[in-house]
Coordinates of N, CA and C and ligand atoms in Angstrom, one line a residue:
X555 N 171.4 83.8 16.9 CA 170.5 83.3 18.0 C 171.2 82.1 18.7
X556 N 171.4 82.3 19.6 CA 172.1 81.2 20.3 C 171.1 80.2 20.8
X557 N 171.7 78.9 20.6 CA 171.1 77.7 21.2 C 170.7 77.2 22.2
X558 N 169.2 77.3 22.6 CA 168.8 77.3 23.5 C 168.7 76.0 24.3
X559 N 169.4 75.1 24.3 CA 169.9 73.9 25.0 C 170.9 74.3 25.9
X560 N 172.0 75.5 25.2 CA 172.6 76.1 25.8 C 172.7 76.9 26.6
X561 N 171.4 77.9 26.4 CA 171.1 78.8 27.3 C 171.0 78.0 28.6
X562 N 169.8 76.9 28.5 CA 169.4 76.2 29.1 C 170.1 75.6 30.7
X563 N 171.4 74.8 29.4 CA 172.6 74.4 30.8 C 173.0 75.5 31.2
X564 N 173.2 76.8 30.7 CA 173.7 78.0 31.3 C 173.1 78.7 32.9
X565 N 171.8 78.5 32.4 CA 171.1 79.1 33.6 C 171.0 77.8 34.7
X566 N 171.0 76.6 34.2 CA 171.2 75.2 35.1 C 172.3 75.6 36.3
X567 N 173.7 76.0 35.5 CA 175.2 75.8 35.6 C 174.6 76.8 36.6
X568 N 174.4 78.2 36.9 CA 174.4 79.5 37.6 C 173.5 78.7 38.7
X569 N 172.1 78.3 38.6 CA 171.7 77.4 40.1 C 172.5 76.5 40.8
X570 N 172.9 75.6 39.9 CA 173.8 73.9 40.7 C 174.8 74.6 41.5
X571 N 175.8 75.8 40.8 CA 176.9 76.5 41.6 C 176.3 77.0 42.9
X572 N 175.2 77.8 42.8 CA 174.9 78.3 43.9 C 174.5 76.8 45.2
X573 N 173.5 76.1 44.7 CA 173.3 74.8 45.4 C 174.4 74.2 46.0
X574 N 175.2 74.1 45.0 CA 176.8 73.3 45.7 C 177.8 74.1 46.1
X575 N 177.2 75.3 46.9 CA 178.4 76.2 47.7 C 179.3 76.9 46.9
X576 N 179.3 76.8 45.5 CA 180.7 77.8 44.7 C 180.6 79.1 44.8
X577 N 179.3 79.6 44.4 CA 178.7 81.0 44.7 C 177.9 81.0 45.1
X578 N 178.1 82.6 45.8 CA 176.7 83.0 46.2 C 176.4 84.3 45.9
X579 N 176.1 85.2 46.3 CA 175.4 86.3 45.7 C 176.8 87.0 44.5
X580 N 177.9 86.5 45.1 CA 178.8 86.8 43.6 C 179.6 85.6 42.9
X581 N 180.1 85.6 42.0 CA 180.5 84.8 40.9 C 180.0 84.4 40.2
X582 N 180.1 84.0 38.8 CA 180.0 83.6 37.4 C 179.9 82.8 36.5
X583 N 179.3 82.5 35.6 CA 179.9 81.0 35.0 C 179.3 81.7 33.2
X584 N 179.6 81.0 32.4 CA 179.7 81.5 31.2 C 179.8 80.5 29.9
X585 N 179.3 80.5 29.1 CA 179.7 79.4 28.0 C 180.0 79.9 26.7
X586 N 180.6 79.4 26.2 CA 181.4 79.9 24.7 C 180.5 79.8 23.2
X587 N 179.8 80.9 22.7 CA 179.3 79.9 21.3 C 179.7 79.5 20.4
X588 N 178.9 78.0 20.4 CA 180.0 76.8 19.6 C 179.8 77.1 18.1
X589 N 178.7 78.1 17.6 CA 179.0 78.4 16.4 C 179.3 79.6 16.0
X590 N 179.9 80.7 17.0 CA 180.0 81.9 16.7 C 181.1 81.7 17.7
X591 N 182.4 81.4 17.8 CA 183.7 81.1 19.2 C 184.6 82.6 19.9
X592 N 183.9 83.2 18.7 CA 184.4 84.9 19.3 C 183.5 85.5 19.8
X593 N 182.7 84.7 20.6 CA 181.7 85.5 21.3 C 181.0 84.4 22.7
X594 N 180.4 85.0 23.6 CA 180.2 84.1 24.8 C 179.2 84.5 25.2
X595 N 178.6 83.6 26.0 CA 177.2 83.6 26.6 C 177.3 84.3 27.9
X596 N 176.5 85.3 28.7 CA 177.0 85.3 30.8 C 175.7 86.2 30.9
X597 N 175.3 86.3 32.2 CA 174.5 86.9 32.4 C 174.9 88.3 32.6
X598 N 173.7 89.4 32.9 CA 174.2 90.4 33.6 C 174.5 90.3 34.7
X599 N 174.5 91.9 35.8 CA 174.8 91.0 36.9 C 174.0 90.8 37.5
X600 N 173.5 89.8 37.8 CA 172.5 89.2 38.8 C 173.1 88.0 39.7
X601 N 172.8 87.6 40.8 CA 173.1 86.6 42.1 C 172.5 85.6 41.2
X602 N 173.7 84.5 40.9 CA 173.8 83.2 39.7 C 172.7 82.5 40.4
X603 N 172.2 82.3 41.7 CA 170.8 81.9 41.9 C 169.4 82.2 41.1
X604 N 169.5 83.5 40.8 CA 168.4 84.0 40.9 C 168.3 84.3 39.0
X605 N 169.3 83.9 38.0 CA 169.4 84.0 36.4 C 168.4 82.9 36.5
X606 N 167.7 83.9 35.1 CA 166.7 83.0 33.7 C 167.5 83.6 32.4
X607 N 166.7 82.9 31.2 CA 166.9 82.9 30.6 C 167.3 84.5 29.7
X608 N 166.3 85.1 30.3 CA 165.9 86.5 29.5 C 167.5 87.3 30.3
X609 N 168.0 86.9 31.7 CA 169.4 87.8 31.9 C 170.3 87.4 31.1
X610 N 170.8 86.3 29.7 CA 171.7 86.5 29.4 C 172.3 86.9 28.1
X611 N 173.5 87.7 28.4 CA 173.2 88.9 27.1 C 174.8 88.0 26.1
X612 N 174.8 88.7 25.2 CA 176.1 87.9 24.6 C 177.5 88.7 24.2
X613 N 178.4 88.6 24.6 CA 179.8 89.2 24.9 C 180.9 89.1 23.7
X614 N 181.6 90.0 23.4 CA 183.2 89.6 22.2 C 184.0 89.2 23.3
X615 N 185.2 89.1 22.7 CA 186.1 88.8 23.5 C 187.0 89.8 24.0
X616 N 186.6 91.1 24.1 CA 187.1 92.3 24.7 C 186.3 92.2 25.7
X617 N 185.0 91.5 25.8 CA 184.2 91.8 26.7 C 183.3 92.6 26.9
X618 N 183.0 93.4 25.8 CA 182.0 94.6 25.2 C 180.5 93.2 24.8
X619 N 179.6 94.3 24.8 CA 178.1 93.7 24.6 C 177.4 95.0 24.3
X620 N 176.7 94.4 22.9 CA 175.7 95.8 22.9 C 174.2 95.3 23.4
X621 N 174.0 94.3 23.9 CA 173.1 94.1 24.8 C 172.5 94.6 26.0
X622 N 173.6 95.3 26.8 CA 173.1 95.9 28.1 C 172.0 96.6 28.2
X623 N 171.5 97.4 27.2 CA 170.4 97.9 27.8 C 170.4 98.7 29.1
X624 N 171.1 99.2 29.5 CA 171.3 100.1 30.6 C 171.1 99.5 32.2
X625 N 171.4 97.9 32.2 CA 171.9 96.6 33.4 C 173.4 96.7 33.1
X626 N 173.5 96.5 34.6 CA 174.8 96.7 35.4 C 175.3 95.1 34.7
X627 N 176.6 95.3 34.3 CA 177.5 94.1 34.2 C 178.5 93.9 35.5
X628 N 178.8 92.4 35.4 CA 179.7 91.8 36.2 C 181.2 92.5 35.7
X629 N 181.5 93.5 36.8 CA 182.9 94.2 36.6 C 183.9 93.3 36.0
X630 N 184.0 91.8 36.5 CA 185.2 90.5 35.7 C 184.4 89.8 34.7
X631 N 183.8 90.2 34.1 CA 183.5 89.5 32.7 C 184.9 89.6 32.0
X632 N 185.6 90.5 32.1 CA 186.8 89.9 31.6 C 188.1 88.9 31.7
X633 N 187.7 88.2 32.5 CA 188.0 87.2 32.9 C 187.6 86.1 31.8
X634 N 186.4 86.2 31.7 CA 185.5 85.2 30.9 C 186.9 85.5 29.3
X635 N 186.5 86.8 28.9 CA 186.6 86.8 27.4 C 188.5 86.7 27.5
X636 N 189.1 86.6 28.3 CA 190.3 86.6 28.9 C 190.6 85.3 27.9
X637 N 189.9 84.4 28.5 CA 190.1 83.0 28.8 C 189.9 82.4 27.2
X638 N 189.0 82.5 27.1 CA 188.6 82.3 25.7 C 189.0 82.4 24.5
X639 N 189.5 83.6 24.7 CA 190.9 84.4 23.6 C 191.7 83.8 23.9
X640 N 191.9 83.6 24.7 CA 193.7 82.3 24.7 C 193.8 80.8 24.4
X641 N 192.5 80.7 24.9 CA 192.2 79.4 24.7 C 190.8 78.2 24.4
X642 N 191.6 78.6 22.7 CA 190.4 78.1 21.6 C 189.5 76.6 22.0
X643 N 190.1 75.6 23.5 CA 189.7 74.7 23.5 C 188.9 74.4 24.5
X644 N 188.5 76.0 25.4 CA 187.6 76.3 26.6 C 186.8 76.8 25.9
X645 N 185.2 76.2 26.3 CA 184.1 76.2 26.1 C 183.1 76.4 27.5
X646 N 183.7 76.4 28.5 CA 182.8 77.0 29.8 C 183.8 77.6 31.0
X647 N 183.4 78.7 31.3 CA 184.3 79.3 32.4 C 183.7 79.4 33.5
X648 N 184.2 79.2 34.8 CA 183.6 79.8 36.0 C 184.3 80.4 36.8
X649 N 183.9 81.6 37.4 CA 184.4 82.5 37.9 C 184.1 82.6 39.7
X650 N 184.5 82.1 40.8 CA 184.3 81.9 42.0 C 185.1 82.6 43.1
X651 N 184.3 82.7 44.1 CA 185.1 82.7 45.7 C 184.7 81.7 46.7
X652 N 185.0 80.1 46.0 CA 184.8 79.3 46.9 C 185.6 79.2 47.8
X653 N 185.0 79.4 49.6 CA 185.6 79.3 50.1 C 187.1 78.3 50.9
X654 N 187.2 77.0 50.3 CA 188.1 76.2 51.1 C 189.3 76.9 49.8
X655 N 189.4 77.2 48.9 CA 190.3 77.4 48.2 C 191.5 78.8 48.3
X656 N 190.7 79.7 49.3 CA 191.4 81.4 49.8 C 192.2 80.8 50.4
X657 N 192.1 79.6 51.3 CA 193.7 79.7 52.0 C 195.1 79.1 50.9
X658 N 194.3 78.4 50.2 CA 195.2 78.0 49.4 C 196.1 79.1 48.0
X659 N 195.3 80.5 48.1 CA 195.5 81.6 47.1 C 196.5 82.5 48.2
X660 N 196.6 82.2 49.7 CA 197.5 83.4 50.2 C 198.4 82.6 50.8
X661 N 198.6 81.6 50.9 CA 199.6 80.0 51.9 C 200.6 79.4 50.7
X662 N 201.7 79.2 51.3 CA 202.8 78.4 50.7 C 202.3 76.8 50.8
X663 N 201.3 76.6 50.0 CA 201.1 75.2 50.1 C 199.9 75.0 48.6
X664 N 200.8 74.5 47.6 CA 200.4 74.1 46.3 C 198.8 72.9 46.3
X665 N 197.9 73.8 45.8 CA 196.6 72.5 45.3 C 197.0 72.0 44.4
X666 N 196.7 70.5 44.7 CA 197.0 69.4 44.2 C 196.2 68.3 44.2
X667 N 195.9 67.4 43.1 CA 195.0 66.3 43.6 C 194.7 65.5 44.5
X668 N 193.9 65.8 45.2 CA 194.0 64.7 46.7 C 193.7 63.3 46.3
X669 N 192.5 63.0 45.1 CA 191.5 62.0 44.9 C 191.3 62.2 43.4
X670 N 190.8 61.2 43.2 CA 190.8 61.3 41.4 C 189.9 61.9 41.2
X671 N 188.5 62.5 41.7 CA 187.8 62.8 41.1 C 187.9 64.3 40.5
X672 N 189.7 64.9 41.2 CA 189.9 66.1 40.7 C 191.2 66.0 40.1
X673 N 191.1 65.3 39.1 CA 192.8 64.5 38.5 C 193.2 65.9 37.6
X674 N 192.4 66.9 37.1 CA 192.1 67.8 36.9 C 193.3 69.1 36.4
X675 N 193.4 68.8 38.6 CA 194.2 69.7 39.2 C 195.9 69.0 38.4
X676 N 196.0 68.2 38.2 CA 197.4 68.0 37.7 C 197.7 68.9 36.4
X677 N 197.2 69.0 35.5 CA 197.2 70.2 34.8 C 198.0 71.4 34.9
X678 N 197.9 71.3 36.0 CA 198.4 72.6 36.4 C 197.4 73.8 37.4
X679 N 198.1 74.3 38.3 CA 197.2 75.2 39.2 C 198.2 76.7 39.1
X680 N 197.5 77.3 38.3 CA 198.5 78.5 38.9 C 198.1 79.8 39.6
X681 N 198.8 80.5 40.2 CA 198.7 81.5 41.0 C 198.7 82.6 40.9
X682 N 197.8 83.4 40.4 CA 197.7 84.6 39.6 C 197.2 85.8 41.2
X683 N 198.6 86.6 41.1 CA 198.9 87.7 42.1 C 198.3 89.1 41.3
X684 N 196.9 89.8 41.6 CA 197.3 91.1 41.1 C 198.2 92.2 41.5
X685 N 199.0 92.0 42.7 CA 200.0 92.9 43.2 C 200.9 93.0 42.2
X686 N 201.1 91.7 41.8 CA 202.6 91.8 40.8 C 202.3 92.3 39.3
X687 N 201.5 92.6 38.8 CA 201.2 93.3 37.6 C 200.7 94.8 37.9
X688 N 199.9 95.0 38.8 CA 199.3 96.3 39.3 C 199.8 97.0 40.4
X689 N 200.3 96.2 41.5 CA 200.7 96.6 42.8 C 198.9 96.7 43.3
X690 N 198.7 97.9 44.2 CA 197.5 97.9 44.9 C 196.7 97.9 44.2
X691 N 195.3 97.2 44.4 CA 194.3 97.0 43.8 C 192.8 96.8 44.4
X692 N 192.0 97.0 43.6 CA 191.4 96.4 44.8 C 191.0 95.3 44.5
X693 N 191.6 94.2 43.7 CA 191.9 93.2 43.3 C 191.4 92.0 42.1
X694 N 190.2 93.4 41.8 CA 188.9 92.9 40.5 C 189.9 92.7 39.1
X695 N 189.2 91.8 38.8 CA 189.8 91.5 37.1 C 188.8 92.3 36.5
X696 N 189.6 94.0 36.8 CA 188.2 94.9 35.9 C 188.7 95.1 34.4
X697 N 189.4 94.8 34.2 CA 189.7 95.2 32.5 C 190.5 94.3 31.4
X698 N 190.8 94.2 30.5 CA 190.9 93.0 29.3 C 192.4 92.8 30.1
X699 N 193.3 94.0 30.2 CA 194.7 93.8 30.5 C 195.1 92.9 31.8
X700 N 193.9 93.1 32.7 CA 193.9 92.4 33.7 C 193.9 90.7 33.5
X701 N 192.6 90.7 32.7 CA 192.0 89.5 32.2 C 192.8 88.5 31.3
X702 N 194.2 89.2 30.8 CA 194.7 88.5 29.7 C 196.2 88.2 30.8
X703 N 196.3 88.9 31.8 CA 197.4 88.5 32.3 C 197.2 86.9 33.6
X704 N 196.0 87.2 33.6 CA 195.2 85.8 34.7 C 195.2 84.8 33.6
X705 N 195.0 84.7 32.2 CA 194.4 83.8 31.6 C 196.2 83.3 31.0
X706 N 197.4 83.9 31.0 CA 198.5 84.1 31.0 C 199.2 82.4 31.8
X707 N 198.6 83.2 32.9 CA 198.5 82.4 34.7 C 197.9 80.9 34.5
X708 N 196.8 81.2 34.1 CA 195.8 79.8 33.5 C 197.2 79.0 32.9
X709 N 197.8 79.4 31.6 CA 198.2 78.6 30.8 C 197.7 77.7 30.1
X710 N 198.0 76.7 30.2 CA 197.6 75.2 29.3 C 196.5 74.4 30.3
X711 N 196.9 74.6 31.8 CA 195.8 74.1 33.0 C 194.2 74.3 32.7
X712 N 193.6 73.8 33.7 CA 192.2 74.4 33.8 C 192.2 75.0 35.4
X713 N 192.5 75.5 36.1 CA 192.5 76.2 37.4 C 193.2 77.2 37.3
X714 N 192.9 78.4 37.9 CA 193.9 79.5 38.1 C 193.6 79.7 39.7
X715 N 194.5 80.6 40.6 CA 194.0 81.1 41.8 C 194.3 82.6 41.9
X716 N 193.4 83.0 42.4 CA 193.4 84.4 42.6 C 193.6 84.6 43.9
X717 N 194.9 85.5 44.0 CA 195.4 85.9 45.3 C 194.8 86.4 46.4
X718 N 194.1 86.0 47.7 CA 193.3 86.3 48.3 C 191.8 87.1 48.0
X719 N 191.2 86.3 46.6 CA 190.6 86.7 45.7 C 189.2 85.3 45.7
X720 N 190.0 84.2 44.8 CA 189.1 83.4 44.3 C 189.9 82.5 43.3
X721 N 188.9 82.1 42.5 CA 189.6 81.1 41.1 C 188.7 81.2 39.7
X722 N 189.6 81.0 39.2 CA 189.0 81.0 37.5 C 189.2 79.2 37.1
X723 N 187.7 78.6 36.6 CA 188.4 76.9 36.2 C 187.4 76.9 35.0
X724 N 188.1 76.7 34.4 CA 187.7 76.0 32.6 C 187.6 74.9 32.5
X725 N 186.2 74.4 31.2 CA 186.3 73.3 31.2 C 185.9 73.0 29.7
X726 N 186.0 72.0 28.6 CA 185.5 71.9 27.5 C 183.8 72.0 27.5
X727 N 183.5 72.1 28.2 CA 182.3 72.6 28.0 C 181.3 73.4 29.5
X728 N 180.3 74.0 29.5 CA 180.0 74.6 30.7 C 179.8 73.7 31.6
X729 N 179.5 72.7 31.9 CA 178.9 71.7 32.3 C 180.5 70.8 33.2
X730 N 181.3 70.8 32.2 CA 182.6 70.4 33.1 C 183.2 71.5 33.4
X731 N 182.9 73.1 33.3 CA 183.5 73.8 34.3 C 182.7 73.9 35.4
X732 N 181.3 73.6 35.2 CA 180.7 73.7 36.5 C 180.9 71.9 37.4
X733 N 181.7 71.0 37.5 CA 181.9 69.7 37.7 C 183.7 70.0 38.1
X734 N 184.2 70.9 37.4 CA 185.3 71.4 38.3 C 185.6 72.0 39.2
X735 N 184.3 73.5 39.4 CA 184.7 74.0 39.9 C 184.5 73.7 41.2
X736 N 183.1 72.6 41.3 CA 182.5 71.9 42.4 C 183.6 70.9 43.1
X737 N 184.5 70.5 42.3 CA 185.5 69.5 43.0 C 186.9 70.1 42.8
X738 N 187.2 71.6 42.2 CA 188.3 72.5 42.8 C 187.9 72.4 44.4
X739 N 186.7 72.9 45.0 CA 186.1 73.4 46.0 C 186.1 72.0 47.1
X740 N 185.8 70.9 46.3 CA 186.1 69.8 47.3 C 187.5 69.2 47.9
X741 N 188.3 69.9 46.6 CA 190.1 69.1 47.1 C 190.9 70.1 47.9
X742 N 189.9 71.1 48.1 CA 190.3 71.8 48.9 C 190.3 71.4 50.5
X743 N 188.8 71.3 50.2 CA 188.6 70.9 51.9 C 189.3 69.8 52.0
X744 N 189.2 68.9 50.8 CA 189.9 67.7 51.7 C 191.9 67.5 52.1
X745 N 192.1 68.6 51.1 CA 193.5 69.0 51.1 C 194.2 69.7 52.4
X746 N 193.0 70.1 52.6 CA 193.5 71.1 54.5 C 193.0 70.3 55.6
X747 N 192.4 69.2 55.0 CA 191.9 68.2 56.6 C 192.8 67.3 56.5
X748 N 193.6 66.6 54.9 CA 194.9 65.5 55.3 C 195.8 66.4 55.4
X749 N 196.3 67.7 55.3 CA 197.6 68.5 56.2 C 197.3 68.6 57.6
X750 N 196.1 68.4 57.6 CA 195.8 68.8 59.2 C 196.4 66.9 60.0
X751 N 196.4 66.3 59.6 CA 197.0 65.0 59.7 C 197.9 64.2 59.8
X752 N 198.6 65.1 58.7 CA 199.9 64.6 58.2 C 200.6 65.5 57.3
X753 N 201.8 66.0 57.2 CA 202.7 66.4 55.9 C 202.8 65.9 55.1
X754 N 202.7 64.2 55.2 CA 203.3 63.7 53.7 C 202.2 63.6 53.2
X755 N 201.2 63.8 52.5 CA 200.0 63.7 52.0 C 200.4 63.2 50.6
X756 N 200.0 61.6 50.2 CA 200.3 61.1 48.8 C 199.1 61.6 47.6
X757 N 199.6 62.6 46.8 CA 198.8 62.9 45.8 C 198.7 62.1 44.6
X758 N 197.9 61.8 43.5 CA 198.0 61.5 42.6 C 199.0 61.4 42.2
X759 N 199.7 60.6 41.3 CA 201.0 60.9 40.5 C 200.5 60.9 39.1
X760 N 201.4 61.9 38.2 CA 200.7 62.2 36.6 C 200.3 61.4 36.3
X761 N 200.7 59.6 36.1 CA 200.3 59.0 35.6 C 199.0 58.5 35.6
X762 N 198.6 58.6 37.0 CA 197.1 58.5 37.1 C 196.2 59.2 37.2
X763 N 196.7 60.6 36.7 CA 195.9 61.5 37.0 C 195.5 61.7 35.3
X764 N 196.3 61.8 34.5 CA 196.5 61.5 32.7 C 194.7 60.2 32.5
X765 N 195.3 59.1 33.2 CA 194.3 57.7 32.8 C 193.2 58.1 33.6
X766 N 193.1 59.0 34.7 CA 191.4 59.5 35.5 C 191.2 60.3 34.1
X767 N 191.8 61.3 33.6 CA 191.8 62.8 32.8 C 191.2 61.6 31.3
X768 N 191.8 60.8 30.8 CA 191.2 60.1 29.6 C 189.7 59.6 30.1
X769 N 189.4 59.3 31.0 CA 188.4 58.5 31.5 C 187.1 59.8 31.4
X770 N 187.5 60.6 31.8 CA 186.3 62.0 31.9 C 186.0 62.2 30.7
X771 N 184.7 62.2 30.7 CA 184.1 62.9 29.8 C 183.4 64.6 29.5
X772 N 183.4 65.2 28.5 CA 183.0 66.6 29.2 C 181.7 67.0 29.3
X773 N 180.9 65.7 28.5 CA 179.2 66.2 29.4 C 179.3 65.9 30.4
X774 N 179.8 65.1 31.4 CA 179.9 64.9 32.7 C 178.2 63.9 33.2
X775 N 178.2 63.3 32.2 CA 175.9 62.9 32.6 C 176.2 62.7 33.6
X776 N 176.0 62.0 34.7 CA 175.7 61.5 35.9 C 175.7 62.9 36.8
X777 N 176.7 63.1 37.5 CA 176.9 64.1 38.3 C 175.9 65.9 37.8
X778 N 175.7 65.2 37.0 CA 175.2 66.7 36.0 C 173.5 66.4 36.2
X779 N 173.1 65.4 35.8 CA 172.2 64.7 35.8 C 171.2 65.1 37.4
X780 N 172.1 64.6 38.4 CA 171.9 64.9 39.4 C 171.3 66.3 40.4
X781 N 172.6 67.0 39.9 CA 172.9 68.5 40.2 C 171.9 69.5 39.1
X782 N 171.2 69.0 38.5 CA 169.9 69.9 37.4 C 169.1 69.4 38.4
X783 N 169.0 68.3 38.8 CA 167.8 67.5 39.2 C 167.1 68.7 40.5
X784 N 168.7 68.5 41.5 CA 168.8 69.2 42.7 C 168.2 70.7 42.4
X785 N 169.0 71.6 41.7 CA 168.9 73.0 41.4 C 167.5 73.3 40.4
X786 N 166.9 72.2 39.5 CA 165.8 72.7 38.5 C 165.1 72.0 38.7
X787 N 164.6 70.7 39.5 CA 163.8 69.7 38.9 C 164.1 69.5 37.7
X788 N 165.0 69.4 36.9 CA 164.8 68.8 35.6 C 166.1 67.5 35.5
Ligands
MN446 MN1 185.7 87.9 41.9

């Protein structure tokens, strides 16, 4: 029986996303359980607006559920169990097509931290192509093989990009992937308004992106605080 504190932020996480522009009638978010780690929380598929408590079923890390009940799943849940399987130290995934970030998934021009509040992005951002594993596609992370070569991509980072697709961002807990994926989406825009400006654009340098990265915390209160307030009253 999964912990219903957790449910709780789960269905939070699925509103605030939609409130703060990451999704809309598609993408994802998902949380890992902290006492069972071979298995994950996500809804079926429903428009992440419109999840309660009763849509969410619980997943292995093949991405099988004997839950369904005869509801349609999110074709990229394997994405989710992708991620998780590789990396014992992600505890919330989100799965997006925020828009300021497609130009950055099909353009010769690397995301990068613009501002600390996405020191984040120093980690590493990588660029996961389905052409180059599949050739044509129609470009879903529909299956584990898919899911394990994106989460590959991921690496040690928390951001992946999907090639005129979207992004996958991980966070130690749901709560800081949903506080990443909100400020992947922000260093975007602000990343294509200082090129629009200027070339030399001074990004963070490791060092301070390491001493922002110590400074975070992964319940994220404040910003979280807020964004329940916005999306639940609560
Ligand atoms: Mn997608």
């Amino acid at each position: 029986m999964p912990d219903q504190s957790l449910i709780d932020d789960l269905i939070t996480a699925n509103h605030i996303l939609f409130r703060q522009g990451v999704v809309d009638a598609y993408g994802h978010v998902s949380a890992r359980s902290p006492d069972d780690p071979e298995h994950f929380f996500l809804t079926w598929a429903v428009a992440p607006a419109l999840a309660r408590a009763s849509d969410v079923l619980t997943f292995d890390l093949e991405g099988n559920t004997p839950d369904a009940a005869g509801r349609e799943l999110y074709s990229e849940r394997y994405i989710h169990a992708a991620v998780y399987k590789n990396r014992p130290d992600v505890m919330g995934v989100v799965h997006s097509h925020s828009p300021a970030i497609i130009p950055f998934t099909v353009c010769d021009v690397e995301l990068q931290p613009i501002w600390h509040m996405s020191a984040f992005l120093a980690d590493g951002v990588g660029l996961f192509d389905t052409q180059d594993v599949a050739g044509d596609t129609d470009l879903l992370i529909k299956n584990i093989e898919l899911g394990e070569a994106l989460a590959k991509t991921l690496g040690t980072g928390w951001v992946a990009l999907l090639r005129g697709h979207g992004n996958v961002v991980a966070g130690r807990s749901v709560r800081e992937a949903v506080y990443r994926a909100i400020y992947t989406e922000a260093n975007a825009q602000l990343q294509e308004k200082a090129l629009r400006m200027g070339t030399r654009v001074k990004y963070l340098t490791p060092g301070e992106a390491a001493l922002m990265n110590a400074y975070m915390k992964p319940d994220v209160r404040r910003p979280w605080e807020l964004w329940a307030h916005d999306a639940d009253g609560r």
